[in-house]
C-alpha cells in the first residue's frame, strides 16, 4: 500500500508536469497507481483525440511500455502498473511517455 501511494504520487506529479508542457495532454488524473491520461486535440477545446491516443500507445509499445486506452471516446490511456512496481521502473515508464510526447509535439 505504501509503495502504491509513493510511486503513484510520483507518476501523477510527472504526468501533471507533462500536462503543463504538452497541449495534447488535456488532463492527468488518478489516485494511487490508477491514473488516466486524457489526450485532446487542443487543451482549450478539450476535443477528444482518439487517433493521437492510438499513436501514443503504438509508440509506447515500440519503446517497451505496454498500455491501453479507455473512455467513451477512446482517448484516455490507463496507467495501472502492478502494485510492486519500483520507483526506477516508474521513472523509466514516465521517461518513455515524455519522449513520445516530445516527438509528437
GROMACS .gro file of N, CA, C and O in nm:
model
  420
    1UNK      N    1   0.082  -0.118   0.000
    1UNK     CA    2   0.000   0.000   0.000
    1UNK      C    3   0.087   0.125   0.000
    1UNK      O    4   0.060   0.221  -0.072
    2UNK      N    5   0.193   0.124   0.082
    2UNK     CA    6   0.281   0.240   0.088
    2UNK      C    7   0.351   0.263  -0.045
    2UNK      O    8   0.365   0.377  -0.090
    3UNK      N    9   0.395   0.155  -0.108
    3UNK     CA   10   0.462   0.167  -0.239
    3UNK      C   11   0.365   0.224  -0.342
    3UNK      O   12   0.402   0.311  -0.421
    4UNK      N   13   0.242   0.177  -0.341
    4UNK     CA   14   0.141   0.225  -0.435
    4UNK      C   15   0.120   0.375  -0.419
    4UNK      O   16   0.115   0.450  -0.517
    5UNK      N   17   0.110   0.421  -0.295
    5UNK     CA   18   0.089   0.563  -0.269
    5UNK      C   19   0.210   0.646  -0.312
    5UNK      O   20   0.195   0.750  -0.376
    6UNK      N   21   0.330   0.599  -0.279
    6UNK     CA   22   0.452   0.673  -0.309
    6UNK      C   23   0.478   0.680  -0.460
    6UNK      O   24   0.497   0.787  -0.517
    7UNK      N   25   0.474   0.565  -0.526
    7UNK     CA   26   0.502   0.561  -0.670
    7UNK      C   27   0.388   0.627  -0.748
    7UNK      O   28   0.413   0.700  -0.844
    8UNK      N   29   0.265   0.606  -0.704
    8UNK     CA   30   0.152   0.670  -0.770
    8UNK      C   31   0.159   0.822  -0.762
    8UNK      O   32   0.132   0.891  -0.861
    9UNK      N   33   0.197   0.874  -0.647
    9UNK     CA   34   0.212   1.020  -0.632
    9UNK      C   35   0.322   1.073  -0.724
    9UNK      O   36   0.306   1.179  -0.786
   10UNK      N   37   0.432   0.998  -0.733
   10UNK     CA   38   0.540   1.038  -0.823
   10UNK      C   39   0.491   1.042  -0.968
   10UNK      O   40   0.514   1.140  -1.039
   11UNK      N   41   0.426   0.935  -1.012
   11UNK     CA   42   0.379   0.929  -1.150
   11UNK      C   43   0.279   1.039  -1.180
   11UNK      O   44   0.288   1.106  -1.284
   12UNK      N   45   0.183   1.061  -1.091
   12UNK     CA   46   0.084   1.165  -1.116
   12UNK      C   47   0.151   1.302  -1.126
   12UNK      O   48   0.116   1.382  -1.213
   13UNK      N   49   0.250   1.328  -1.040
   13UNK     CA   50   0.322   1.455  -1.047
   13UNK      C   51   0.396   1.470  -1.180
   13UNK      O   52   0.392   1.576  -1.243
   14UNK      N   53   0.462   1.363  -1.225
   14UNK     CA   54   0.530   1.367  -1.355
   14UNK      C   55   0.431   1.394  -1.468
   14UNK      O   56   0.457   1.476  -1.556
   15UNK      N   57   0.317   1.328  -1.465
   15UNK     CA   58   0.218   1.347  -1.570
   15UNK      C   59   0.157   1.487  -1.563
   15UNK      O   60   0.127   1.546  -1.667
   16UNK      N   61   0.138   1.540  -1.443
   16UNK     CA   62   0.087   1.678  -1.430
   16UNK      C   63   0.187   1.777  -1.491
   16UNK      O   64   0.147   1.876  -1.553
   17UNK      N   65   0.316   1.752  -1.472
   17UNK     CA   66   0.419   1.837  -1.534
   17UNK      C   67   0.409   1.828  -1.686
   17UNK      O   68   0.422   1.930  -1.756
   18UNK      N   69   0.387   1.708  -1.738
   18UNK     CA   70   0.371   1.692  -1.883
   18UNK      C   71   0.246   1.763  -1.932
   18UNK      O   72   0.245   1.818  -2.043
   19UNK      N   73   0.142   1.762  -1.851
   19UNK     CA   74   0.017   1.830  -1.887
   19UNK      C   75   0.044   1.979  -1.911
   19UNK      O   76  -0.016   2.039  -2.000
   20UNK      N   77   0.134   2.036  -1.833
   20UNK     CA   78   0.170   2.177  -1.849
   20UNK      C   79   0.252   2.201  -1.976
   20UNK      O   80   0.243   2.307  -2.036
   21UNK      N   81   0.332   2.103  -2.015
   21UNK     CA   82   0.423   2.120  -2.130
   21UNK      C   83   0.363   2.081  -2.264
   21UNK      O   84   0.405   2.133  -2.367
   22UNK      N   85   0.270   1.987  -2.265
   22UNK     CA   86   0.220   1.933  -2.391
   22UNK      C   87   0.070   1.962  -2.404
   22UNK      O   88  -0.011   1.911  -2.328
   23UNK      N   89   0.035   2.039  -2.504
   23UNK     CA   90  -0.102   2.083  -2.529
   23UNK      C   91  -0.199   1.967  -2.551
   23UNK      O   92  -0.318   1.981  -2.529
   24UNK      N   93  -0.147   1.853  -2.595
   24UNK     CA   94  -0.234   1.739  -2.626
   24UNK      C   95  -0.273   1.657  -2.503
   24UNK      O   96  -0.364   1.575  -2.511
   25UNK      N   97  -0.203   1.677  -2.392
   25UNK     CA   98  -0.239   1.607  -2.268
   25UNK      C   99  -0.337   1.697  -2.193
   25UNK      O  100  -0.299   1.791  -2.124
   26UNK      N  101  -0.465   1.669  -2.215
   26UNK     CA  102  -0.571   1.754  -2.160
   26UNK      C  103  -0.582   1.746  -2.009
   26UNK      O  104  -0.605   1.846  -1.942
   27UNK      N  105  -0.563   1.625  -1.954
   27UNK     CA  106  -0.572   1.610  -1.809
   27UNK      C  107  -0.507   1.479  -1.766
   27UNK      O  108  -0.525   1.375  -1.830
   28UNK      N  109  -0.433   1.487  -1.657
   28UNK     CA  110  -0.380   1.370  -1.589
   28UNK      C  111  -0.453   1.362  -1.455
   28UNK      O  112  -0.455   1.458  -1.379
   29UNK      N  113  -0.517   1.247  -1.428
   29UNK     CA  114  -0.595   1.235  -1.306
   29UNK      C  115  -0.583   1.093  -1.252
   29UNK      O  116  -0.559   0.999  -1.327
   30UNK      N  117  -0.601   1.079  -1.122
   30UNK     CA  118  -0.599   0.945  -1.065
   30UNK      C  119  -0.571   0.945  -0.917
   30UNK      O  120  -0.558   1.049  -0.853
   31UNK      N  121  -0.558   0.825  -0.866
   31UNK     CA  122  -0.529   0.804  -0.725
   31UNK      C  123  -0.448   0.676  -0.712
   31UNK      O  124  -0.481   0.575  -0.775
   32UNK      N  125  -0.343   0.682  -0.633
   32UNK     CA  126  -0.258   0.566  -0.619
   32UNK      C  127  -0.196   0.532  -0.754
   32UNK      O  128  -0.152   0.621  -0.827
   33UNK      N  129  -0.197   0.406  -0.788
   33UNK     CA  130  -0.137   0.362  -0.914
   33UNK      C  131  -0.238   0.351  -1.028
   33UNK      O  132  -0.206   0.296  -1.132
   34UNK      N  133  -0.357   0.404  -1.011
   34UNK     CA  134  -0.454   0.405  -1.120
   34UNK      C  135  -0.468   0.550  -1.168
   34UNK      O  136  -0.520   0.635  -1.097
   35UNK      N  137  -0.414   0.574  -1.288
   35UNK     CA  138  -0.408   0.710  -1.341
   35UNK      C  139  -0.463   0.708  -1.483
   35UNK      O  140  -0.438   0.615  -1.559
   36UNK      N  141  -0.537   0.812  -1.518
   36UNK     CA  142  -0.587   0.828  -1.653
   36UNK      C  143  -0.522   0.950  -1.717
   36UNK      O  144  -0.512   1.056  -1.656
   37UNK      N  145  -0.477   0.933  -1.842
   37UNK     CA  146  -0.418   1.042  -1.918
   37UNK      C  147  -0.509   1.070  -2.037
   37UNK      O  148  -0.519   0.989  -2.129
   38UNK      N  149  -0.579   1.183  -2.033
   38UNK     CA  150  -0.675   1.217  -2.136
   38UNK      C  151  -0.607   1.301  -2.245
   38UNK      O  152  -0.553   1.408  -2.218
   39UNK      N  153  -0.613   1.250  -2.368
   39UNK     CA  154  -0.549   1.318  -2.480
   39UNK      C  155  -0.653   1.389  -2.565
   39UNK      O  156  -0.759   1.335  -2.595
   40UNK      N  157  -0.620   1.513  -2.600
   40UNK     CA  158  -0.711   1.601  -2.673
   40UNK      C  159  -0.640   1.664  -2.791
   40UNK      O  160  -0.517   1.667  -2.797
   41UNK      N  161  -0.719   1.715  -2.884
   41UNK     CA  162  -0.659   1.784  -2.999
   41UNK      C  163  -0.603   1.919  -2.958
   41UNK      O  164  -0.504   1.965  -3.014
   42UNK      N  165  -0.666   1.981  -2.858
   42UNK     CA  166  -0.622   2.110  -2.809
   42UNK      C  167  -0.668   2.124  -2.664
   42UNK      O  168  -0.783   2.092  -2.633
   43UNK      N  169  -0.581   2.171  -2.577
   43UNK     CA  170  -0.616   2.180  -2.435
   43UNK      C  171  -0.725   2.283  -2.407
   43UNK      O  172  -0.790   2.278  -2.303
   44UNK      N  173  -0.747   2.376  -2.497
   44UNK     CA  174  -0.853   2.477  -2.477
   44UNK      C  175  -0.990   2.420  -2.509
   44UNK      O  176  -1.084   2.439  -2.433
   45UNK      N  177  -1.002   2.351  -2.622
   45UNK     CA  178  -1.132   2.297  -2.663
   45UNK      C  179  -1.162   2.163  -2.598
   45UNK      O  180  -1.278   2.124  -2.589
   46UNK      N  181  -1.059   2.091  -2.556
   46UNK     CA  182  -1.072   1.958  -2.495
   46UNK      C  183  -1.138   1.856  -2.588
   46UNK      O  184  -1.194   1.756  -2.544
   47UNK      N  185  -1.129   1.881  -2.719
   47UNK     CA  186  -1.185   1.786  -2.817
   47UNK      C  187  -1.105   1.656  -2.810
   47UNK      O  188  -0.982   1.658  -2.821
   48UNK      N  189  -1.171   1.542  -2.792
   48UNK     CA  190  -1.100   1.414  -2.780
   48UNK      C  191  -1.013   1.384  -2.903
   48UNK      O  192  -1.048   1.420  -3.016
   49UNK      N  193  -0.901   1.316  -2.878
   49UNK     CA  194  -0.807   1.282  -2.986
   49UNK      C  195  -0.778   1.132  -2.984
   49UNK      O  196  -0.668   1.089  -2.948
   50UNK      N  197  -0.876   1.048  -3.025
   50UNK     CA  198  -0.855   0.903  -3.022
   50UNK      C  199  -0.744   0.856  -3.116
   50UNK      O  200  -0.673   0.760  -3.083
   51UNK      N  201  -0.730   0.918  -3.232
   51UNK     CA  202  -0.624   0.876  -3.325
   51UNK      C  203  -0.485   0.904  -3.267
   51UNK      O  204  -0.395   0.821  -3.277
   52UNK      N  205  -0.471   1.020  -3.206
   52UNK     CA  206  -0.344   1.053  -3.139
   52UNK      C  207  -0.317   0.955  -3.026
   52UNK      O  208  -0.204   0.909  -3.008
   53UNK      N  209  -0.419   0.922  -2.951
   53UNK     CA  210  -0.405   0.828  -2.840
   53UNK      C  211  -0.353   0.694  -2.890
   53UNK      O  212  -0.263   0.635  -2.830
   54UNK      N  213  -0.407   0.646  -3.001
   54UNK     CA  214  -0.359   0.518  -3.059
   54UNK      C  215  -0.213   0.529  -3.103
   54UNK      O  216  -0.135   0.435  -3.086
   55UNK      N  217  -0.174   0.642  -3.158
   55UNK     CA  218  -0.034   0.661  -3.200
   55UNK      C  219   0.058   0.664  -3.078
   55UNK      O  220   0.168   0.607  -3.082
   56UNK      N  221   0.015   0.726  -2.971
   56UNK     CA  222   0.096   0.728  -2.849
   56UNK      C  223   0.112   0.586  -2.796
   56UNK      O  224   0.222   0.544  -2.761
   57UNK      N  225   0.004   0.510  -2.794
   57UNK     CA  226   0.009   0.370  -2.747
   57UNK      C  227   0.104   0.289  -2.835
   57UNK      O  228   0.186   0.212  -2.784
   58UNK      N  229   0.096   0.308  -2.965
   58UNK     CA  230   0.183   0.234  -3.057
   58UNK      C  231   0.330   0.266  -3.029
   58UNK      O  232   0.413   0.177  -3.017
   59UNK      N  233   0.360   0.393  -3.012
   59UNK     CA  234   0.498   0.433  -2.986
   59UNK      C  235   0.546   0.388  -2.849
   59UNK      O  236   0.663   0.352  -2.833
   60UNK      N  237   0.459   0.391  -2.751
   60UNK     CA  238   0.495   0.342  -2.617
   60UNK      C  239   0.531   0.193  -2.625
   60UNK      O  240   0.631   0.150  -2.567
   61UNK      N  241   0.450   0.116  -2.697
   61UNK     CA  242   0.478  -0.027  -2.712
   61UNK      C  243   0.611  -0.051  -2.781
   61UNK      O  244   0.687  -0.140  -2.742
   62UNK      N  245   0.640   0.028  -2.884
   62UNK     CA  246   0.767   0.017  -2.954
   62UNK      C  247   0.884   0.041  -2.859
   62UNK      O  248   0.990  -0.019  -2.874
   63UNK      N  249   0.862   0.127  -2.760
   63UNK     CA  250   0.966   0.159  -2.661
   63UNK      C  251   0.965   0.062  -2.542
   63UNK      O  252   1.041   0.078  -2.448
   64UNK      N  253   0.874  -0.037  -2.545
   64UNK     CA  254   0.873  -0.139  -2.440
   64UNK      C  255   0.776  -0.115  -2.325
   64UNK      O  256   0.780  -0.185  -2.224
   65UNK      N  257   0.688  -0.017  -2.339
   65UNK     CA  258   0.590   0.011  -2.234
   65UNK      C  259   0.451  -0.019  -2.291
   65UNK      O  260   0.405   0.048  -2.382
   66UNK      N  261   0.387  -0.120  -2.236
   66UNK     CA  262   0.255  -0.161  -2.283
   66UNK      C  263   0.149  -0.084  -2.206
   66UNK      O  264   0.153  -0.076  -2.083
   67UNK      N  265   0.054  -0.026  -2.278
   67UNK     CA  266  -0.056   0.045  -2.215
   67UNK      C  267  -0.180   0.030  -2.303
   67UNK      O  268  -0.171  -0.013  -2.417
   68UNK      N  269  -0.292   0.064  -2.247
   68UNK     CA  270  -0.417   0.052  -2.323
   68UNK      C  271  -0.501   0.176  -2.305
   68UNK      O  272  -0.470   0.263  -2.224
   69UNK      N  273  -0.607   0.183  -2.384
   69UNK     CA  274  -0.692   0.302  -2.376
   69UNK      C  275  -0.830   0.265  -2.326
   69UNK      O  276  -0.877   0.152  -2.342
   70UNK      N  277  -0.893   0.364  -2.268
   70UNK     CA  278  -1.028   0.350  -2.214
   70UNK      C  279  -1.103   0.480  -2.242
   70UNK      O  280  -1.049   0.571  -2.304
   71UNK      N  281  -1.224   0.486  -2.195
   71UNK     CA  282  -1.303   0.608  -2.208
   71UNK      C  283  -1.402   0.600  -2.321
   71UNK      O  284  -1.386   0.525  -2.416
   72UNK      N  285  -1.504   0.680  -2.309
   72UNK     CA  286  -1.612   0.683  -2.406
   72UNK      C  287  -1.562   0.714  -2.547
   72UNK      O  288  -1.609   0.657  -2.644
   73UNK      N  289  -1.464   0.804  -2.558
   73UNK     CA  290  -1.411   0.844  -2.688
   73UNK      C  291  -1.283   0.769  -2.725
   73UNK      O  292  -1.228   0.792  -2.832
   74UNK      N  293  -1.234   0.683  -2.636
   74UNK     CA  294  -1.110   0.610  -2.663
   74UNK      C  295  -0.987   0.699  -2.663
   74UNK      O  296  -0.890   0.671  -2.732
   75UNK      N  297  -0.991   0.805  -2.583
   75UNK     CA  298  -0.879   0.900  -2.582
   75UNK      C  299  -0.811   0.910  -2.446
   75UNK      O  300  -0.741   1.007  -2.418
   76UNK      N  301  -0.830   0.808  -2.362
   76UNK     CA  302  -0.768   0.807  -2.230
   76UNK      C  303  -0.678   0.684  -2.219
   76UNK      O  304  -0.722   0.572  -2.245
   77UNK      N  305  -0.552   0.708  -2.185
   77UNK     CA  306  -0.460   0.597  -2.158
   77UNK      C  307  -0.468   0.567  -2.009
   77UNK      O  308  -0.453   0.657  -1.926
   78UNK      N  309  -0.492   0.440  -1.979
   78UNK     CA  310  -0.499   0.398  -1.839
   78UNK      C  311  -0.359   0.354  -1.795
   78UNK      O  312  -0.298   0.268  -1.858
   79UNK      N  313  -0.314   0.414  -1.687
   79UNK     CA  314  -0.187   0.374  -1.625
   79UNK      C  315  -0.226   0.296  -1.500
   79UNK      O  316  -0.283   0.352  -1.407
   80UNK      N  317  -0.198   0.167  -1.500
   80UNK     CA  318  -0.233   0.082  -1.385
   80UNK      C  319  -0.128  -0.029  -1.372
   80UNK      O  320  -0.157  -0.146  -1.398
   81UNK      N  321  -0.006   0.008  -1.333
   81UNK     CA  322   0.100  -0.092  -1.322
   81UNK      C  323   0.079  -0.183  -1.201
   81UNK      O  324  -0.003  -0.152  -1.113
   82UNK      N  325   0.154  -0.291  -1.194
   82UNK     CA  326   0.145  -0.379  -1.076
   82UNK      C  327   0.179  -0.301  -0.948
   82UNK      O  328   0.260  -0.208  -0.951
   83UNK      N  329   0.119  -0.339  -0.839
   83UNK     CA  330   0.142  -0.271  -0.712
   83UNK      C  331   0.288  -0.279  -0.665
   83UNK      O  332   0.330  -0.200  -0.583
   84UNK      N  333   0.363  -0.373  -0.720
   84UNK     CA  334   0.503  -0.390  -0.679
   84UNK      C  335   0.600  -0.315  -0.772
   84UNK      O  336   0.721  -0.335  -0.762
   85UNK      N  337   0.550  -0.228  -0.859
   85UNK     CA  338   0.638  -0.153  -0.948
   85UNK      C  339   0.739  -0.075  -0.864
   85UNK      O  340   0.705  -0.021  -0.759
   86UNK      N  341   0.861  -0.072  -0.911
   86UNK     CA  342   0.965   0.002  -0.839
   86UNK      C  343   0.966   0.147  -0.887
   86UNK      O  344   0.914   0.179  -0.995
   87UNK      N  345   1.027   0.233  -0.809
   87UNK     CA  346   1.040   0.373  -0.848
   87UNK      C  347   1.120   0.384  -0.977
   87UNK      O  348   1.087   0.465  -1.064
   88UNK      N  349   1.223   0.302  -0.991
   88UNK     CA  350   1.305   0.304  -1.113
   88UNK      C  351   1.221   0.268  -1.236
   88UNK      O  352   1.231   0.333  -1.339
   89UNK      N  353   1.138   0.166  -1.223
   89UNK     CA  354   1.052   0.127  -1.335
   89UNK      C  355   0.951   0.238  -1.367
   89UNK      O  356   0.923   0.264  -1.483
   90UNK      N  357   0.898   0.302  -1.264
   90UNK     CA  358   0.804   0.412  -1.286
   90UNK      C  359   0.873   0.528  -1.357
   90UNK      O  360   0.817   0.587  -1.450
   91UNK      N  361   0.994   0.560  -1.315
   91UNK     CA  362   1.070   0.668  -1.380
   91UNK      C  363   1.096   0.636  -1.526
   91UNK      O  364   1.081   0.723  -1.613
   92UNK      N  365   1.135   0.512  -1.554
   92UNK     CA  366   1.160   0.472  -1.693
   92UNK      C  367   1.034   0.484  -1.777
   92UNK      O  368   1.039   0.533  -1.891
   93UNK      N  369   0.922   0.442  -1.725
   93UNK     CA  370   0.795   0.449  -1.799
   93UNK      C  371   0.755   0.594  -1.824
   93UNK      O  372   0.711   0.629  -1.934
   94UNK      N  373   0.769   0.678  -1.723
   94UNK     CA  374   0.737   0.820  -1.740
   94UNK      C  375   0.832   0.885  -1.840
   94UNK      O  376   0.790   0.970  -1.920
   95UNK      N  377   0.958   0.845  -1.839
   95UNK     CA  378   1.054   0.897  -1.936
   95UNK      C  379   1.014   0.861  -2.078
   95UNK      O  380   1.028   0.941  -2.171
   96UNK      N  381   0.964   0.739  -2.097
   96UNK     CA  382   0.919   0.696  -2.230
   96UNK      C  383   0.800   0.780  -2.275
   96UNK      O  384   0.793   0.826  -2.389
   97UNK      N  385   0.704   0.804  -2.183
   97UNK     CA  386   0.589   0.888  -2.218
   97UNK      C  387   0.637   1.028  -2.258
   97UNK      O  388   0.590   1.084  -2.357
   98UNK      N  389   0.729   1.081  -2.182
   98UNK     CA  390   0.782   1.215  -2.211
   98UNK      C  391   0.848   1.216  -2.351
   98UNK      O  392   0.829   1.309  -2.429
   99UNK      N  393   0.924   1.113  -2.380
   99UNK     CA  394   0.991   1.103  -2.510
   99UNK      C  395   0.888   1.100  -2.623
   99UNK      O  396   0.900   1.171  -2.724
  100UNK      N  397   0.787   1.017  -2.608
  100UNK     CA  398   0.683   1.004  -2.711
  100UNK      C  399   0.611   1.137  -2.731
  100UNK      O  400   0.590   1.182  -2.845
  101UNK      N  401   0.573   1.201  -2.622
  101UNK     CA  402   0.501   1.329  -2.635
  101UNK      C  403   0.589   1.436  -2.698
  101UNK      O  404   0.542   1.516  -2.779
  102UNK      N  405   0.718   1.436  -2.667
  102UNK     CA  406   0.806   1.537  -2.727
  102UNK      C  407   0.823   1.512  -2.875
  102UNK      O  408   0.834   1.606  -2.953
  103UNK      N  409   0.821   1.386  -2.917
  103UNK     CA  410   0.831   1.353  -3.059
  103UNK      C  411   0.706   1.397  -3.136
  103UNK      O  412   0.715   1.434  -3.253
  104UNK      N  413   0.592   1.393  -3.072
  104UNK     CA  414   0.466   1.425  -3.139
  104UNK      C  415   0.429   1.572  -3.130
  104UNK      O  416   0.333   1.616  -3.193
  105UNK      N  417   0.507   1.649  -3.055
  105UNK     CA  418   0.476   1.792  -3.041
  105UNK      C  419   0.544   1.875  -3.147
  105UNK      O  420   0.640   1.844  -3.204
   0.00000   0.00000   0.00000
